[in-house]
Structure formats: structure tokens, C-alpha cells
mmCIF file of C-alpha atoms in Angstrom:
data_model
loop_
_atom_site.group_PDB
_atom_site.id
_atom_site.type_symbol
_atom_site.label_atom_id
_atom_site.label_comp_id
_atom_site.label_asym_id
_atom_site.label_seq_id
_atom_site.Cartn_x
_atom_site.Cartn_y
_atom_site.Cartn_z
ATOM 1 C CA MET A 13 -39.670 55.211 125.365
ATOM 2 C CA SER A 14 -41.479 52.133 126.676
ATOM 3 C CA ASP A 15 -40.861 50.721 130.144
ATOM 4 C CA ASN A 16 -40.074 47.323 128.589
ATOM 5 C CA ILE A 17 -36.632 48.502 127.484
ATOM 6 C CA MET A 18 -35.654 48.980 131.133
ATOM 7 C CA GLU A 19 -36.871 45.502 132.088
ATOM 8 C CA TYR A 20 -35.570 43.442 129.171
ATOM 9 C CA ARG A 21 -32.245 43.919 127.407
ATOM 10 C CA PRO A 22 -32.246 41.863 124.206
ATOM 11 C CA ARG A 23 -29.273 40.676 122.315
ATOM 12 C CA ILE A 24 -28.603 42.785 119.225
ATOM 13 C CA ILE A 25 -26.611 41.413 116.298
ATOM 14 C CA LYS A 26 -25.216 43.917 113.811
ATOM 15 C CA VAL A 27 -24.882 42.405 110.328
ATOM 16 C CA ASP A 28 -24.165 45.556 108.316
ATOM 17 C CA ASP A 29 -24.163 49.326 108.604
ATOM 18 C CA GLY A 30 -27.642 50.222 109.881
ATOM 19 C CA GLU A 31 -28.907 46.628 109.721
ATOM 20 C CA PHE A 32 -29.519 44.583 112.892
ATOM 21 C CA TYR A 33 -31.238 41.501 114.227
ATOM 22 C CA VAL A 34 -33.003 41.960 117.588
ATOM 23 C CA GLU A 35 -34.139 39.126 119.826
ATOM 24 C CA GLY A 36 -37.899 39.290 120.026
ATOM 25 C CA SER A 37 -38.665 37.864 123.461
ATOM 26 C CA PRO A 38 -37.039 36.986 126.775
ATOM 27 C CA GLU A 39 -37.049 33.343 125.666
ATOM 28 C CA ARG A 40 -34.831 34.433 122.741
ATOM 29 C CA LYS A 41 -36.289 31.960 120.305
ATOM 30 C CA PHE A 42 -36.468 34.280 117.293
ATOM 31 C CA CYS A 43 -35.144 37.606 115.973
ATOM 32 C CA TYR A 44 -36.547 40.527 114.005
ATOM 33 C CA ARG A 45 -34.654 42.187 111.198
ATOM 34 C CA THR A 46 -34.508 45.868 112.073
ATOM 35 C CA VAL A 47 -33.048 48.760 110.063
ATOM 36 C CA VAL A 48 -32.012 51.950 111.834
ATOM 37 C CA SER A 49 -30.224 54.524 109.685
ATOM 38 C CA GLU A 50 -30.587 58.098 108.522
ATOM 39 C CA GLU A 51 -32.364 56.969 105.360
ATOM 40 C CA GLU A 52 -34.646 54.284 106.784
ATOM 41 C CA MET A 53 -36.258 52.883 109.925
ATOM 42 C CA SER A 54 -38.122 49.607 109.721
ATOM 43 C CA CYS A 55 -38.754 46.326 111.525
ATOM 44 C CA THR A 56 -40.235 42.967 110.566
ATOM 45 C CA CYS A 57 -42.196 42.571 113.805
ATOM 46 C CA GLY A 58 -46.031 42.429 113.708
ATOM 47 C CA ASP A 59 -46.576 45.669 115.688
ATOM 48 C CA TYR A 60 -44.501 47.718 113.263
ATOM 49 C CA SER A 61 -46.081 46.149 110.173
ATOM 50 C CA MET A 62 -49.645 46.951 111.373
ATOM 51 C CA LYS A 63 -49.161 50.396 112.922
ATOM 52 C CA VAL A 64 -46.752 52.003 110.456
ATOM 53 C CA LYS A 65 -49.510 52.105 107.833
ATOM 54 C CA LYS A 66 -51.565 54.450 109.999
ATOM 55 C CA GLU A 67 -48.632 56.144 111.755
ATOM 56 C CA PRO A 68 -45.705 56.647 109.348
ATOM 57 C CA ASP A 69 -43.492 57.804 112.220
ATOM 58 C CA TYR A 70 -44.289 54.833 114.426
ATOM 59 C CA VAL A 71 -41.295 53.316 116.245
ATOM 60 C CA CYS A 72 -41.551 49.809 117.673
ATOM 61 C CA GLU A 73 -39.739 48.576 120.764
ATOM 62 C CA HIS A 74 -37.055 46.836 118.694
ATOM 63 C CA ILE A 75 -36.106 50.117 117.036
ATOM 64 C CA GLU A 76 -36.035 51.682 120.494
ATOM 65 C CA TYR A 77 -33.688 48.951 121.698
ATOM 66 C CA ILE A 78 -31.223 49.743 118.917
ATOM 67 C CA GLN A 79 -31.443 53.501 119.408
ATOM 68 C CA ALA A 80 -30.781 53.079 123.113
ATOM 69 C CA ALA A 81 -27.822 50.808 122.414
ATOM 70 C CA LEU A 82 -26.341 53.235 119.906
ATOM 71 C CA ASP A 83 -26.509 56.399 121.996
ATOM 72 C CA GLY A 84 -26.245 54.747 125.425
ATOM 73 C CA SER A 85 -29.199 56.717 126.770
ATOM 74 C CA PHE A 86 -32.241 55.889 128.924
ATOM 75 C CA GLY A 87 -30.266 53.639 131.218
ATOM 76 C CA ALA A 88 -29.554 51.185 128.428
ATOM 77 C CA GLN A 89 -25.766 51.531 128.422
ATOM 78 C CA ASN A 90 -25.339 47.835 129.132
ATOM 79 C CA ILE A 91 -27.135 46.712 125.984
ATOM 80 C CA GLU A 92 -24.451 45.219 123.752
ATOM 81 C CA ILE A 93 -24.149 45.165 119.996
ATOM 82 C CA PHE A 94 -22.561 41.989 118.663
ATOM 83 C CA GLU A 95 -20.719 42.362 115.382
ATOM 84 C CA LYS A 96 -21.274 39.472 113.019
ATOM 85 C CA ARG A 97 -17.849 38.172 112.094
ATOM 86 C CA ARG A 98 -17.144 37.688 108.446
ATOM 87 C CA THR A 99 -14.737 34.977 107.425
ATOM 88 C CA ALA A 100 -12.065 36.531 105.217
ATOM 89 C CA ARG A 101 -10.781 34.191 102.527
ATOM 90 C CA LEU A 102 -8.112 34.578 99.854
ATOM 91 C CA ASP A 103 -9.579 33.725 96.467
ATOM 92 C CA GLU A 104 -7.619 30.956 94.738
ATOM 93 C CA ARG A 105 -7.737 32.936 91.493
ATOM 94 C CA PHE A 106 -5.140 35.275 93.007
ATOM 95 C CA ILE A 107 -2.636 32.474 93.741
ATOM 96 C CA LYS A 108 -0.087 31.675 91.024
ATOM 97 C CA ASN A 109 2.163 28.606 91.059
ATOM 98 C CA ILE A 110 5.617 29.094 89.542
ATOM 99 C CA GLN A 111 8.095 26.198 89.524
ATOM 100 C CA GLY A 112 6.339 24.509 92.435
ATOM 101 C CA ARG A 113 6.043 27.619 94.645
ATOM 102 C CA ASP A 114 2.847 29.580 95.333
ATOM 103 C CA PHE A 115 2.784 33.365 94.931
ATOM 104 C CA VAL A 116 -0.055 35.794 95.630
ATOM 105 C CA VAL A 117 -0.798 38.733 93.347
ATOM 106 C CA TYR A 118 -1.314 42.234 94.727
ATOM 107 C CA ALA A 119 -4.986 42.332 93.727
ATOM 108 C CA GLY A 120 -5.638 39.286 95.920
ATOM 109 C CA LEU A 121 -3.996 40.918 98.954
ATOM 110 C CA LEU A 122 -6.087 44.049 98.479
ATOM 111 C CA ASP A 123 -9.296 42.021 98.173
ATOM 112 C CA LEU A 124 -8.485 40.059 101.330
ATOM 113 C CA ALA A 125 -7.627 43.263 103.213
ATOM 114 C CA HIS A 126 -11.039 44.778 102.409
ATOM 115 C CA GLN A 127 -12.694 41.599 103.695
ATOM 116 C CA SER A 128 -10.621 41.808 106.892
ATOM 117 C CA GLY A 129 -11.514 45.407 107.740
ATOM 118 C CA LEU A 130 -9.150 47.716 105.853
ATOM 119 C CA ARG A 131 -9.776 51.366 106.759
ATOM 120 C CA SER A 132 -7.020 53.214 104.920
ATOM 121 C CA MET A 133 -3.624 52.820 103.277
ATOM 122 C CA ARG A 134 -0.994 55.556 102.876
ATOM 123 C CA VAL A 135 2.240 55.525 100.858
ATOM 124 C CA GLU A 136 5.230 57.830 101.349
ATOM 125 C CA ALA A 137 8.260 58.116 99.054
ATOM 126 C CA VAL A 138 11.372 57.740 101.229
ATOM 127 C CA GLN A 139 13.916 57.926 98.394
ATOM 128 C CA PHE A 140 13.422 59.081 94.818
ATOM 129 C CA PRO A 141 15.410 57.359 92.023
ATOM 130 C CA THR A 142 18.431 59.389 90.892
ATOM 131 C CA SER A 143 21.678 58.666 89.090
ATOM 132 C CA GLU A 144 23.571 59.057 92.370
ATOM 133 C CA ASN A 145 21.693 56.188 94.084
ATOM 134 C CA GLY A 146 21.582 53.890 91.073
ATOM 135 C CA LEU A 147 17.980 54.811 90.197
ATOM 136 C CA GLU A 148 16.735 53.045 93.315
ATOM 137 C CA ALA A 149 13.359 54.105 94.740
ATOM 138 C CA ILE A 150 12.227 53.337 98.299
ATOM 139 C CA CYS A 151 8.652 53.779 99.548
ATOM 140 C CA LYS A 152 6.958 53.273 102.914
ATOM 141 C CA ALA A 153 3.361 52.044 103.169
ATOM 142 C CA THR A 154 1.121 52.174 106.240
ATOM 143 C CA VAL A 155 -2.084 50.134 106.509
ATOM 144 C CA GLU A 156 -4.733 51.082 109.089
ATOM 145 C CA THR A 157 -7.488 48.669 110.107
ATOM 146 C CA GLU A 158 -11.015 49.371 111.352
ATOM 147 C CA THR A 159 -9.815 48.609 114.882
ATOM 148 C CA GLY A 160 -7.026 51.198 114.657
ATOM 149 C CA GLU A 161 -4.108 48.779 114.180
ATOM 150 C CA LEU A 162 -1.220 50.018 112.019
ATOM 151 C CA PHE A 163 1.041 47.911 109.790
ATOM 152 C CA THR A 164 4.060 49.623 108.182
ATOM 153 C CA GLU A 165 6.484 48.196 105.609
ATOM 154 C CA VAL A 166 8.959 49.469 103.008
ATOM 155 C CA GLY A 167 9.566 48.440 99.417
ATOM 156 C CA ASP A 168 12.454 49.113 97.023
ATOM 157 C CA ALA A 169 12.851 48.948 93.275
ATOM 158 C CA ASN A 170 15.713 49.605 90.864
ATOM 159 C CA PRO A 171 16.477 48.646 87.255
ATOM 160 C CA LYS A 172 18.300 45.507 88.445
ATOM 161 C CA ASN A 173 15.394 43.931 90.374
ATOM 162 C CA VAL A 174 12.436 44.698 88.109
ATOM 163 C CA ASN A 175 11.287 43.514 84.717
ATOM 164 C CA PRO A 176 12.825 45.585 81.879
ATOM 165 C CA MET A 177 9.306 46.670 80.884
ATOM 166 C CA ILE A 178 8.828 48.184 84.376
ATOM 167 C CA ALA A 179 12.212 49.930 84.473
ATOM 168 C CA LYS A 180 10.611 53.258 83.543
ATOM 169 C CA HIS A 181 8.177 53.021 86.465
ATOM 170 C CA ILE A 182 10.593 52.389 89.353
ATOM 171 C CA LEU A 183 8.821 54.632 91.880
ATOM 172 C CA ARG A 184 5.413 53.055 91.277
ATOM 173 C CA MET A 185 6.845 49.545 91.585
ATOM 174 C CA ALA A 186 8.491 50.463 94.901
ATOM 175 C CA ALA A 187 5.132 51.771 96.147
ATOM 176 C CA THR A 188 3.347 48.592 95.047
ATOM 177 C CA ARG A 189 5.915 46.396 96.790
ATOM 178 C CA ALA A 190 5.670 48.421 100.007
ATOM 179 C CA LYS A 191 1.874 48.159 100.002
ATOM 180 C CA ALA A 192 2.009 44.442 99.231
ATOM 181 C CA ARG A 193 4.328 43.772 102.179
ATOM 182 C CA ALA A 194 2.190 45.840 104.559
ATOM 183 C CA LEU A 195 -0.952 44.047 103.380
ATOM 184 C CA ARG A 196 0.755 40.669 103.856
ATOM 185 C CA ASP A 197 1.541 41.621 107.449
ATOM 186 C CA PHE A 198 -2.055 42.723 108.030
ATOM 187 C CA THR A 199 -3.706 39.666 106.439
ATOM 188 C CA ASN A 200 -1.118 37.203 107.800
ATOM 189 C CA ILE A 201 -0.207 35.890 104.346
ATOM 190 C CA GLY A 202 3.172 34.161 104.239
ATOM 191 C CA MET A 203 3.356 33.803 100.455
ATOM 192 C CA THR A 204 5.576 36.228 98.579
ATOM 193 C CA CYS A 205 3.731 38.712 96.394
ATOM 194 C CA LEU A 206 4.326 38.190 92.678
ATOM 195 C CA GLU A 207 5.017 41.900 92.213
ATOM 196 C CA GLU A 208 8.029 41.572 94.539
ATOM 197 C CA LEU A 209 9.870 39.346 92.026
ATOM 198 C CA ASP A 210 12.013 40.357 89.052
ATOM 199 C CA GLU A 211 11.872 38.874 85.556
ATOM 200 C CA LEU A 212 13.973 35.755 86.386
ATOM 201 C CA ASP A 213 11.124 33.262 86.256
ATOM 202 C CA ASP A 214 9.933 34.642 82.923
ATOM 203 C CA VAL A 215 13.107 33.664 81.053
ATOM 204 C CA ILE A 216 13.683 30.199 82.523
ATOM 205 C CA PRO A 217 12.337 27.604 80.064
ATOM 206 C CA GLU A 218 9.262 25.652 81.004
ATOM 207 C CA THR A 219 9.704 22.261 82.650
ATOM 208 C CA LYS A 220 7.636 20.563 79.961
ATOM 209 C CA PRO A 221 8.144 22.309 76.590
ATOM 210 C CA LYS A 222 5.779 21.665 73.729
ATOM 211 C CA ASN A 223 8.592 20.314 71.522
ATOM 212 C CA PRO A 224 11.323 17.892 72.671
ATOM 213 C CA PRO A 225 14.479 19.730 73.765
ATOM 214 C CA LEU A 226 17.333 19.904 71.297
ATOM 215 C CA LYS A 227 20.446 17.935 72.153
ATOM 216 C CA PHE A 228 23.295 20.387 72.509
ATOM 217 C CA GLN A 229 26.909 19.316 71.970
ATOM 218 C CA PRO A 230 29.427 21.829 73.410
ATOM 219 C CA ARG A 231 32.372 22.881 71.282
ATOM 220 C CA GLY A 232 35.745 21.339 71.909
ATOM 221 C CA LYS A 233 34.358 17.860 72.613
ATOM 222 C CA GLU A 234 34.219 14.798 70.422
ATOM 223 C CA SER A 235 31.407 14.416 67.910
ATOM 224 C CA VAL A 236 28.682 11.876 68.470
ATOM 225 C CA LYS A 237 30.124 9.846 65.604
ATOM 226 C CA LYS A 238 32.166 6.816 66.475
ATOM 227 C CA PRO A 239 35.930 7.357 66.383
ATOM 228 C CA PRO A 240 37.707 6.264 63.186
ATOM 229 C CA VAL A 241 39.324 2.858 63.119
ATOM 230 C CA LYS A 242 43.091 3.245 63.102
ATOM 231 C CA PRO A 243 45.406 0.500 61.687
ATOM 232 C CA PRO A 244 47.887 -1.087 64.089
ATOM 233 C CA LYS A 245 51.291 0.582 64.206
ATOM 234 C CA GLN A 246 54.209 -1.352 62.728
ATOM 235 C CA ASP A 247 57.306 -1.774 64.837
ATOM 236 C CA SER A 248 60.180 -0.111 63.013
ATOM 237 C CA LYS A 249 62.660 -2.197 64.979
ATOM 238 C CA GLU A 250 61.408 -5.451 63.424
ATOM 239 C CA ASN A 251 61.749 -4.055 59.869
ATOM 240 C CA PRO A 252 64.697 -1.629 60.019
ATOM 241 C CA GLY A 253 65.057 -1.382 56.249
ATOM 242 C CA GLU A 254 61.443 -0.628 55.455
ATOM 243 C CA GLU A 255 59.668 2.712 55.690
ATOM 244 C CA PRO A 256 56.532 2.806 57.786
ATOM 245 C CA ALA A 257 53.402 2.278 55.768
ATOM 246 C CA ALA A 258 51.135 5.265 55.265
ATOM 247 C CA SER A 259 48.233 5.258 57.666
ATOM 248 C CA ALA A 260 44.908 4.358 56.161
ATOM 249 C CA PRO A 261 42.272 7.103 55.939
ATOM 250 C CA PRO A 262 39.767 7.075 58.812
ATOM 251 C CA ILE A 263 36.707 4.989 58.199
ATOM 252 C CA GLU A 264 33.412 6.417 59.409
ATOM 253 C CA GLU A 265 30.682 3.930 60.182
ATOM 254 C CA PRO A 266 27.257 4.707 58.798
ATOM 255 C CA SER A 267 24.775 6.394 61.079
ATOM 256 C CA GLU A 268 22.024 4.302 62.687
ATOM 257 C CA ARG A 269 19.427 6.323 60.734
ATOM 258 C CA SER A 270 21.256 5.834 57.425
ATOM 259 C CA THR A 271 19.000 4.747 54.575
ATOM 260 C CA GLY A 272 21.654 4.303 51.903
ATOM 261 C CA LYS A 273 21.655 7.970 50.943
ATOM 262 C CA GLU A 274 24.059 10.528 52.285
ATOM 263 C CA ALA A 275 22.497 12.373 55.224
ATOM 264 C CA LYS A 276 22.274 16.116 54.795
ATOM 265 C CA PRO A 277 21.752 18.175 57.974
ATOM 266 C CA SER A 278 19.141 20.872 57.871
ATOM 267 C CA GLU A 279 21.617 23.719 58.079
ATOM 268 C CA GLY A 280 18.996 26.481 57.983
ATOM 269 C CA ASP A 281 17.054 25.111 60.943
ATOM 270 C CA SER A 282 20.182 24.373 63.032
ATOM 271 C CA LYS A 283 21.774 27.751 62.398
ATOM 272 C CA GLU A 284 18.603 29.590 63.337
ATOM 273 C CA LYS A 285 18.269 27.729 66.650
ATOM 274 C CA PHE A 286 21.924 27.496 67.644
ATOM 275 C CA THR A 287 23.433 30.793 66.443
ATOM 276 C CA ALA A 288 20.874 33.299 67.730
ATOM 277 C CA LYS A 289 22.593 35.471 70.352
ATOM 278 C CA LEU A 290 21.291 35.326 73.924
ATOM 279 C CA SER A 291 18.837 38.010 75.047
ATOM 280 C CA SER A 292 19.575 40.670 77.650
ATOM 281 C CA ALA A 293 17.038 39.026 79.960
ATOM 282 C CA GLN A 294 18.889 35.702 79.733
ATOM 283 C CA LEU A 295 22.228 37.419 80.477
ATOM 284 C CA LYS A 296 20.766 39.134 83.519
ATOM 285 C CA ALA A 297 19.226 35.858 84.722
ATOM 286 C CA ILE A 298 22.614 34.115 84.483
ATOM 287 C CA GLU A 299 24.311 36.908 86.449
ATOM 288 C CA ASN A 300 21.584 36.824 89.147
ATOM 289 C CA LEU A 301 21.838 33.061 89.580
ATOM 290 C CA ALA A 302 25.640 33.184 89.710
ATOM 291 C CA ARG A 303 25.488 35.891 92.351
ATOM 292 C CA ARG A 304 23.134 33.750 94.441
ATOM 293 C CA ARG A 305 25.639 30.900 94.252
ATOM 294 C CA GLY A 306 28.466 33.222 95.311
ATOM 295 C CA MET A 307 30.332 32.828 92.017
ATOM 296 C CA THR A 308 32.754 35.481 90.838
ATOM 297 C CA SER A 309 32.806 36.821 87.295
ATOM 298 C CA ALA A 310 35.976 34.847 86.597
ATOM 299 C CA GLU A 311 34.397 31.612 87.828
ATOM 300 C CA LEU A 312 31.302 32.226 85.719
ATOM 301 C CA ALA A 313 33.436 32.917 82.638
ATOM 302 C CA GLY A 314 35.438 29.751 83.335
ATOM 303 C CA LEU A 315 32.217 27.734 83.515
ATOM 304 C CA ALA A 316 31.098 29.090 80.145
ATOM 305 C CA LEU A 317 34.513 28.300 78.650
ATOM 306 C CA ASP A 318 34.642 24.743 80.023
ATOM 307 C CA THR A 319 31.038 23.932 79.081
ATOM 308 C CA PHE A 320 30.573 25.688 75.736
ATOM 309 C CA GLY A 321 34.052 26.788 74.676
ATOM 310 C CA ARG A 322 32.957 30.418 74.924
ATOM 311 C CA LYS A 323 35.417 32.995 76.243
ATOM 312 C CA SER A 324 32.667 35.481 77.143
ATOM 313 C CA LEU A 325 29.016 35.294 78.213
ATOM 314 C CA ASP A 326 28.102 37.875 75.579
ATOM 315 C CA VAL A 327 28.785 35.407 72.752
ATOM 316 C CA LEU A 328 26.581 32.603 74.098
ATOM 317 C CA THR A 329 23.661 31.539 71.937
ATOM 318 C CA GLN A 330 20.086 31.428 73.227
ATOM 319 C CA VAL A 331 20.213 27.630 73.487
ATOM 320 C CA GLU A 332 23.516 27.755 75.369
ATOM 321 C CA ALA A 333 22.144 30.444 77.699
ATOM 322 C CA SER A 334 19.025 28.399 78.459
ATOM 323 C CA SER A 335 21.182 25.359 79.250
ATOM 324 C CA LEU A 336 23.416 27.417 81.554
ATOM 325 C CA ILE A 337 20.377 28.910 83.357
ATOM 326 C CA ARG A 338 18.999 25.435 84.037
ATOM 327 C CA THR A 339 22.388 24.270 85.344
ATOM 328 C CA LEU A 340 22.750 27.245 87.690
ATOM 329 C CA GLN A 341 19.162 26.995 88.865
ATOM 330 C CA GLN A 342 19.492 23.316 89.816
ATOM 331 C CA SER A 343 22.641 23.942 91.832
ATOM 332 C CA ALA A 344 21.551 27.273 93.348
#
């Protein structure tokens, strides 16, 4: 060990495992890249480059500085190692915008956690899904950082708050949600993780559909046609001996798109679009939105009856269900 290490204590910057930059002089105007690991020892200084060819085991003073700093020996305990800070950044590819709100996907949280110094992550099943608890699974996740900090969160999943395609994997979804919440705490991400949502957003129609929306006319209301022209009623008191004249048949005015020929509606196309029964996903979305609004089942059934003339939600068509979802979403 050279005497210079006792006289001069350089600044050492650690940039990676086993890789350092060591200030080369007391003036601190330049640094040497130095590698000290079990597999390799090297330095970019001139002394090492010239002497290592003749002495393969040669160790320059910069390598000695690092060794002394690592083991704290030879009176060099006060030599510091400065960790180079890496700026952790969430990749925009992992951010999804749904109806004007930003959501982060689990893969993005995991990537950001590794950038921020993730050491380990453990998951524990707190409750297994059974028929007694409504097939609800609860998991607890604990994230440990390189500095020893711990972040713990729980996640739940049941058939009512997951996509129908995930219903068979309740326990795994609960574990993913618990890990996502713990990672959000660790990385300080305020956005909700996409995996924490159910299928509601998947069934709500897009804001800008490819084709213009169909105009829906609820049952029980007047047709778009103009009302028939009725003849004026005759006063029976003025003509007591005459019978009231028979009312004239209603006269329907021609449609604005009439071309002289009788219009024939495309019954096949209308029936296909208006009579298809609503899907189970649409029914569940309606129930979820009504619950968020605090509506009872009777109030929801009354809304369907007043709007569409339907006595039950089960008989709504897909078009009617989409219209009801939009109405509930706007007022939720």
C-alpha cells in the first residue's frame, strides 16, 4: 500500500457494481475509470496501462483507493463512495387513457420499481376463495427496497369485480392487485393500476363510434310521424235532429325523404340491431353504475320501464342497454 493513500483521499463515484470513477489528482480535474471486482481489476490511468503488461498482478494507486474504501482498512475509513443517482422514469408506453383518465399497467409499475431500487417482493394469500366467502380472494404483498424500506398493501378479487374472462383466476388477480398497490406506494405513483379495474370500461361504447349512432325511439311514445289531421267536431246542440258525421280517416303527410314511392323500412337490419338481447357484461355494468348512484332495484326497474317500456332489465336489447349505460354514466 502506497503512502499516497494516507495523504490524499480522492472522491470515488460508483456507477455500477464493481465500476468506479476515481479522481486522479488533488486538483480533481479529471477521473479514471477503475474496475474492482472478483472477475476483473483494471484502471485507465497511465501507470496501470504501462506496468500491467509486464506485471499482470500490478495494482495502481486508484485500485488501492477503492479497495481501502470498500474494506475500510489502512486508515482509509473516511474515504467515501458516492453512488451515482439514476433518474427513474415511468415509460409513457405503460400509461393508458380511458375516457379522459390515465391508468398505469402493472408492467410499467414493475419496470419503474426496478429502476428505483427494488430488492424483493413477497406475496401472501390472506384468504382463499370459497363458496362461503363469495369466492373472494385476498392477498398481501410486501415490497422491499435496496435501502431496506418496506411497503405493504392488500388486494382483493371476486367474480363481481373482475372481467368474466378472469373469473377463473381470482387468486392470481388478487395477488396482482396487491403487488400493484404496493409498487404504487413505493414508486409514488398516484394513477390507478389498470389491473385494479373490472370490465366496466370495456362495455361502454366509444365516444366517437365509426358509424353514426342509431336514433332510438322508446316504446309507448308517439312516432316521429306528424299526428293525423282531425276534422273539427260538430256541435250536436246546433243540429239536434242530425247524427254526427263519421270522422274522416287520419291523413298521414308524406315523409321528407319521400320520392313518390312508398318507403319500405329495412326490417332485417332494424330487427338485427334492435332485438338482440343485452349481454351479461352490459347487465352487470348497469347494475354497477346504479349501485354507485345509490339506486335501488325498484328504482332501476322503474327507470327502464319509463324510458323503454320494459318491465325487466333482462328483456332490454343491446341498443337499449348501451343507451341506459350512457345515461347512468353521465349522471353517476
